Short mmCIF file of C-alpha atoms in Angstrom, two decimals:
data_model
loop_
_atom_site.label_atom_id
_atom_site.label_comp_id
_atom_site.label_asym_id
_atom_site.label_seq_id
_atom_site.Cartn_x
_atom_site.Cartn_y
_atom_site.Cartn_z
CA MET A 329 134.59 -26.36 -276.04
CA VAL A 330 134.40 -26.27 -272.23
CA THR A 331 131.24 -27.88 -270.90
CA THR A 332 129.08 -26.56 -268.06
CA ILE A 333 130.96 -26.24 -264.78
CA ASN A 334 129.78 -27.98 -261.65
CA THR A 335 130.15 -25.49 -258.82
CA THR A 336 131.89 -28.10 -256.64
CA GLU A 337 133.95 -29.98 -259.21
CA PRO A 338 137.61 -30.69 -258.32
CA VAL A 339 140.41 -28.60 -259.80
CA ALA A 340 144.06 -29.61 -260.13
CA LEU A 341 146.69 -27.05 -259.09
CA ILE A 342 149.97 -27.55 -260.94
CA GLY A 343 152.48 -25.24 -259.30
CA ALA A 344 151.82 -24.19 -255.70
CA GLY A 345 154.17 -21.23 -255.65
CA ALA A 346 153.25 -17.69 -254.64
CA LEU A 347 150.64 -17.12 -257.37
CA GLY A 348 149.47 -20.73 -257.59
CA THR A 349 148.81 -20.85 -253.86
CA PHE A 350 146.73 -17.67 -254.12
CA LEU A 351 144.69 -18.93 -257.06
CA GLY A 352 144.19 -22.39 -255.55
CA HIS A 353 143.16 -20.91 -252.21
CA HIS A 354 140.44 -18.87 -253.87
CA LEU A 355 139.16 -21.88 -255.79
CA ALA A 356 138.82 -23.70 -252.48
CA ARG A 357 137.00 -20.67 -251.04
CA ALA A 358 134.56 -20.97 -253.95
CA GLY A 359 133.79 -24.55 -252.90
CA HIS A 360 135.98 -26.52 -255.30
CA PRO A 361 138.04 -29.44 -253.96
CA VAL A 362 141.59 -28.44 -254.89
CA ILE A 363 144.19 -31.12 -255.65
CA VAL A 364 147.79 -29.90 -255.38
CA CYS A 365 150.04 -31.71 -257.86
CA GLY A 366 153.76 -32.15 -257.23
CA ARG A 367 156.57 -33.60 -255.18
CA SER A 368 156.17 -31.37 -252.11
CA GLU A 369 153.29 -32.34 -249.84
CA VAL A 370 150.80 -29.56 -249.12
CA ASP A 371 147.60 -30.11 -247.12
CA ARG A 372 146.34 -26.53 -246.90
CA LEU A 373 146.69 -23.25 -248.76
CA VAL A 374 147.07 -20.08 -246.71
CA VAL A 375 146.73 -16.48 -247.86
CA THR A 376 147.79 -13.60 -245.62
CA ASP A 377 146.84 -10.02 -246.45
CA GLU A 378 146.11 -6.79 -244.64
CA THR A 379 142.96 -8.32 -243.11
CA GLY A 380 144.67 -11.37 -241.64
CA SER A 381 145.28 -15.01 -242.63
CA ARG A 382 142.84 -17.53 -244.07
CA GLU A 383 143.47 -21.16 -244.88
CA GLU A 384 141.69 -23.77 -246.94
CA PRO A 385 142.28 -27.55 -246.78
CA VAL A 386 143.41 -29.24 -249.99
CA LYS A 387 144.36 -32.70 -251.20
CA TRP A 388 147.87 -33.53 -252.43
CA VAL A 389 149.01 -36.05 -255.03
CA ALA A 390 152.63 -36.79 -255.89
CA THR A 391 152.37 -38.23 -259.40
CA PRO A 392 150.07 -37.87 -262.42
CA GLY A 393 149.03 -41.48 -261.90
CA ASP A 394 147.57 -40.50 -258.51
CA LEU A 395 145.44 -37.69 -259.94
CA PRO A 396 141.72 -38.56 -259.99
CA PRO A 397 139.62 -37.45 -262.96
CA VAL A 398 139.44 -33.67 -263.23
CA ARG A 399 138.28 -31.39 -266.03
CA TRP A 400 139.96 -28.20 -264.87
CA ALA A 401 143.51 -27.35 -263.86
CA VAL A 402 145.43 -24.22 -262.94
CA LEU A 403 148.95 -24.17 -264.37
CA ALA A 404 151.12 -21.83 -262.31
CA VAL A 405 154.65 -23.13 -262.84
CA LYS A 406 157.29 -20.79 -264.25
CA ILE A 407 157.67 -20.54 -268.02
CA GLY A 408 160.81 -22.68 -268.11
CA ALA A 409 159.16 -25.45 -266.10
CA THR A 410 156.22 -25.84 -268.49
CA PRO A 411 157.51 -29.08 -270.09
CA SER A 412 157.67 -30.69 -266.62
CA ALA A 413 153.89 -30.29 -266.36
CA ALA A 414 153.17 -32.23 -269.56
CA ASP A 415 152.17 -35.49 -267.86
CA TRP A 416 149.77 -33.66 -265.55
CA LEU A 417 148.22 -31.68 -268.40
CA ALA A 418 147.80 -34.82 -270.49
CA LYS A 419 145.29 -36.06 -267.90
CA LEU A 420 142.79 -33.33 -268.79
CA PRO A 421 139.93 -34.27 -271.15
CA ALA A 422 139.02 -32.43 -274.34
CA ASP A 423 135.94 -30.91 -272.68
CA GLY A 424 138.05 -29.50 -269.85
CA GLY A 425 140.13 -26.37 -269.45
CA VAL A 426 143.48 -25.23 -268.10
CA LEU A 427 143.92 -21.75 -266.66
CA VAL A 428 147.47 -20.77 -267.60
CA ALA A 429 148.66 -18.37 -264.91
CA GLN A 430 152.08 -17.69 -266.43
CA ASN A 431 153.91 -14.60 -267.59
CA GLY A 432 154.52 -13.79 -271.24
CA ILE A 433 152.44 -13.23 -274.34
CA ASP A 434 152.38 -16.75 -275.79
CA GLN A 435 150.57 -18.93 -273.23
CA ARG A 436 148.38 -20.69 -275.80
CA GLU A 437 151.31 -21.52 -278.07
CA ARG A 438 153.37 -22.74 -275.10
CA VAL A 439 150.76 -24.93 -273.42
CA GLY A 440 148.42 -25.93 -276.25
CA PRO A 441 150.58 -28.82 -277.56
CA LEU A 442 150.62 -30.40 -274.08
CA THR A 443 146.88 -30.87 -273.53
CA ALA A 444 143.61 -31.67 -275.24
CA ALA A 445 141.81 -29.24 -272.94
CA THR A 446 140.97 -25.63 -273.76
CA VAL A 447 143.88 -23.33 -272.88
CA VAL A 448 142.74 -20.16 -271.11
CA PRO A 449 145.49 -17.54 -270.70
CA ALA A 450 145.32 -15.53 -267.49
CA LEU A 451 146.99 -12.20 -266.83
CA ALA A 452 147.51 -11.87 -263.08
CA TRP A 453 147.46 -8.28 -261.86
CA LEU A 454 148.26 -9.55 -258.39
CA ASN A 455 151.17 -9.26 -256.01
CA CYS A 456 151.98 -12.45 -254.15
CA GLU A 457 154.99 -13.44 -252.08
CA LEU A 458 155.63 -17.01 -250.97
CA VAL A 459 156.41 -17.06 -247.25
CA GLY A 460 156.33 -20.84 -246.76
CA PRO A 461 155.03 -24.05 -248.36
CA GLY A 462 151.42 -23.41 -249.37
CA HIS A 463 151.46 -19.95 -247.76
CA THR A 464 151.47 -16.71 -249.73
CA ARG A 465 151.30 -13.08 -248.71
CA SER A 466 149.12 -10.90 -250.93
CA ARG A 467 149.33 -7.12 -251.29
CA THR A 468 146.32 -5.36 -252.78
CA THR A 469 146.57 -3.95 -256.32
CA GLY A 470 142.86 -3.36 -256.85
CA ARG A 471 142.75 -5.91 -259.66
CA GLY A 472 142.67 -9.69 -260.02
CA ILE A 473 143.11 -11.75 -263.19
CA VAL A 474 142.20 -10.96 -266.79
CA VAL A 475 141.02 -13.74 -269.12
CA PRO A 476 139.69 -13.72 -272.68
CA ASP A 477 136.04 -12.93 -273.27
CA ASP A 478 135.22 -16.33 -274.76
CA ASP A 479 133.82 -19.65 -273.58
CA GLY A 480 137.03 -20.57 -271.76
CA GLY A 481 137.39 -17.22 -270.05
CA ARG A 482 133.78 -17.17 -268.97
CA GLY A 483 134.26 -20.71 -267.64
CA VAL A 484 137.11 -19.43 -265.46
CA ALA A 485 134.89 -16.62 -264.20
CA ARG A 486 132.30 -19.20 -263.18
CA LEU A 487 134.95 -21.29 -261.43
CA TYR A 488 135.87 -18.32 -259.25
CA ASP A 489 132.31 -17.16 -258.62
CA GLY A 490 131.95 -16.44 -254.91
CA SER A 491 135.70 -16.72 -254.25
CA GLY A 492 136.42 -13.03 -253.73
CA LEU A 493 138.88 -12.98 -256.65
CA ILE A 494 138.23 -10.34 -259.30
CA VAL A 495 138.04 -11.97 -262.75
CA GLU A 496 137.90 -9.57 -265.70
CA THR A 497 137.09 -10.75 -269.23
CA SER A 498 138.80 -8.87 -272.03
CA PRO A 499 137.62 -8.69 -275.66
CA ASP A 500 141.22 -7.90 -276.71
CA LEU A 501 143.49 -10.18 -274.74
CA ARG A 502 146.40 -9.50 -277.08
CA LEU A 503 146.42 -5.83 -276.10
CA ALA A 504 145.88 -6.75 -272.44
CA SER A 505 148.81 -9.18 -272.65
CA TRP A 506 151.19 -6.50 -273.92
CA GLU A 507 150.02 -4.11 -271.22
CA LYS A 508 150.82 -6.75 -268.62
CA LEU A 509 154.13 -7.43 -270.36
CA ILE A 510 155.13 -3.81 -269.68
CA ILE A 511 154.60 -4.47 -265.97
CA ASN A 512 156.81 -7.54 -266.12
CA VAL A 513 159.53 -6.03 -268.29
CA VAL A 514 159.82 -3.04 -265.98
CA THR A 515 159.34 -4.45 -262.49
CA ASN A 516 160.76 -7.95 -262.75
CA SER A 517 163.92 -6.88 -264.51
CA LEU A 518 164.74 -3.84 -262.38
CA THR A 519 163.97 -5.49 -259.03
CA ALA A 520 166.03 -8.55 -259.97
CA LEU A 521 169.00 -6.44 -261.06
CA THR A 522 168.94 -4.06 -258.09
CA GLY A 523 167.85 -6.53 -255.42
CA ARG A 524 165.27 -3.95 -254.32
CA ARG A 525 161.50 -4.08 -253.96
CA MET A 526 159.07 -1.73 -255.67
CA GLU A 527 160.35 1.24 -253.71
CA MET A 528 163.13 1.34 -256.31
CA LEU A 529 160.74 3.19 -258.66
CA GLY A 530 161.05 6.16 -256.33
CA ASP A 531 164.66 6.51 -257.51
CA PRO A 532 164.60 9.05 -260.40
CA ALA A 533 167.34 7.23 -262.33
CA LEU A 534 165.55 3.88 -262.12
CA ARG A 535 162.21 5.55 -262.88
CA ALA A 536 163.73 6.93 -266.09
CA ILE A 537 164.92 3.46 -267.09
CA ALA A 538 161.45 2.10 -266.33
CA MET A 539 159.91 4.67 -268.67
CA ASP A 540 162.40 3.77 -271.40
CA LEU A 541 161.61 0.06 -271.04
CA ALA A 542 157.88 0.75 -271.19
CA ALA A 543 158.22 3.00 -274.26
CA GLU A 544 160.32 0.43 -276.14
CA THR A 545 157.90 -2.40 -275.31
CA ALA A 546 154.97 -0.33 -276.53
CA ALA A 547 156.81 0.54 -279.75
CA VAL A 548 157.46 -3.13 -280.46
CA ALA A 549 153.81 -3.94 -279.71
CA ARG A 550 152.66 -1.33 -282.24
CA ALA A 551 155.03 -2.74 -284.84
CA ALA A 552 153.41 -6.13 -284.21
CA GLY A 553 149.97 -4.65 -284.85
CA VAL A 554 148.88 -4.05 -281.25
CA GLY A 555 147.36 -0.66 -280.42
CA LEU A 556 149.46 0.09 -277.36
CA THR A 557 150.29 3.81 -277.26
CA GLY A 558 153.26 5.45 -275.61
CA ALA A 559 150.86 7.41 -273.40
CA ARG A 560 149.29 4.18 -272.17
CA ALA A 561 152.75 2.74 -271.47
CA ARG A 562 153.56 5.78 -269.31
CA GLU A 563 150.22 5.42 -267.50
CA ILE A 564 151.09 1.83 -266.63
CA VAL A 565 154.43 2.83 -265.12
CA GLU A 566 152.75 5.60 -263.15
CA TRP A 567 150.18 3.09 -261.88
CA ILE A 568 152.89 0.69 -260.75
CA SER A 569 154.78 3.50 -259.07
CA GLY A 570 151.75 4.23 -256.92
CA MET A 571 151.61 0.71 -255.52
CA ASP A 572 152.82 -0.42 -252.09
CA PRO A 573 156.62 0.17 -252.13
CA GLY A 574 157.06 -3.05 -250.15
CA MET A 575 155.79 -5.18 -253.02
CA THR A 576 158.16 -7.72 -254.48
CA THR A 577 158.26 -9.45 -257.87
CA SER A 578 158.48 -13.07 -258.96
CA MET A 579 161.91 -12.55 -260.53
CA LEU A 580 163.31 -10.90 -257.41
CA GLN A 581 162.02 -13.81 -255.33
CA ASP A 582 163.58 -16.25 -257.78
CA ARG A 583 166.94 -14.52 -257.67
CA GLN A 584 166.93 -14.41 -253.86
CA ALA A 585 166.09 -18.13 -253.78
CA GLY A 586 168.72 -19.04 -256.39
CA ARG A 587 166.13 -20.22 -258.92
CA PRO A 588 166.31 -19.68 -262.71
CA LEU A 589 164.98 -16.33 -263.86
CA GLU A 590 162.30 -15.69 -266.50
CA HIS A 591 164.05 -12.86 -268.34
CA ASP A 592 164.19 -14.76 -271.63
CA GLY A 593 160.43 -15.32 -271.49
CA LEU A 594 159.68 -11.67 -270.68
CA LEU A 595 162.28 -9.38 -272.22
CA GLY A 596 163.37 -11.95 -274.80
CA PRO A 597 160.29 -11.63 -277.04
CA VAL A 598 160.53 -7.83 -276.98
CA VAL A 599 164.16 -7.88 -278.10
CA THR A 600 163.53 -10.58 -280.71
CA LEU A 601 160.55 -8.80 -282.23
CA ALA A 602 162.37 -5.46 -282.09
CA GLY A 603 165.02 -7.02 -284.32
CA GLU A 604 162.44 -8.49 -286.69
CA TYR A 605 160.54 -5.22 -287.05
CA ARG A 606 163.66 -3.03 -286.90
CA VAL A 607 162.38 -1.13 -283.91
CA PRO A 608 165.13 0.39 -281.72
CA ALA A 609 165.17 -1.18 -278.26
CA PRO A 610 168.62 -0.37 -276.82
CA VAL A 611 167.57 -0.16 -273.17
CA THR A 612 165.61 -3.43 -273.20
CA THR A 613 168.48 -5.15 -275.00
CA THR A 614 171.00 -3.92 -272.46
CA ILE A 615 168.85 -4.91 -269.49
CA LEU A 616 168.34 -8.39 -270.97
CA ARG A 617 172.11 -8.77 -271.44
CA LEU A 618 172.68 -7.74 -267.82
CA LEU A 619 170.11 -10.27 -266.57
CA ARG A 620 171.71 -13.01 -268.66
CA GLY A 621 175.03 -12.09 -267.12
CA LEU A 622 173.89 -12.57 -263.52
CA PRO A 623 175.56 -15.50 -261.77
CA SER A 624 173.41 -18.62 -261.83
#
């Protein structure tokens, strides 16, 4: 159970990449002292958008032993790097919380064993691009983050009160997670494979593949007991297609920077569950094989 939140209590930021920088910046805007955790020194977090650039000062610590007592943390490392955050997460008390700003549909299962704190999954409907250490560019999507409608999720909403970040609470986070997974399966995979930004969805051939990926993901979700219709899957692709064509994705940024990709954490569960439930997913399977075949 997360206790009452002090409006100025410090928050640890574990993972100051594109999304982490954005989320940490907004915590600082809300009045929370933000402590950036990691090897690379960062003394301010900067967000640039269509209105200009804003920066917020932060504190940096290099090791878990340097971290002062905190009850809240934001975990924004990539899925594969989660084990590297274990020592940081172990510092959180049982009455604290960790906002898990990671892709995928299994945030609680992934992070829960690493901390005594309440794990609060967050679905980020944001578009952020890292342009330098502690500096992210944000393109407007009209949405912010989605968290569960429970004590932990409402605690996150209070943390961000006054920050300017939209925090939605969902009574059905499982459905919301699969809807967000469609976004990731479609955009991350196709941008990483083509090396193109979101304008690629204007290509009819790629748009058709996007629709196939969305339909297969929705079919697997329904087999798993989630009420995600094919019509809703198509709506999501149409919504993405109407976004700024200059938007990038985390997987495209990772490929361009030579970092490991998250395809196994995004498309992997869809393909695995498709096999378990005997749901045809030939396009998703092929795309996953292609991503696994990219040079490392």
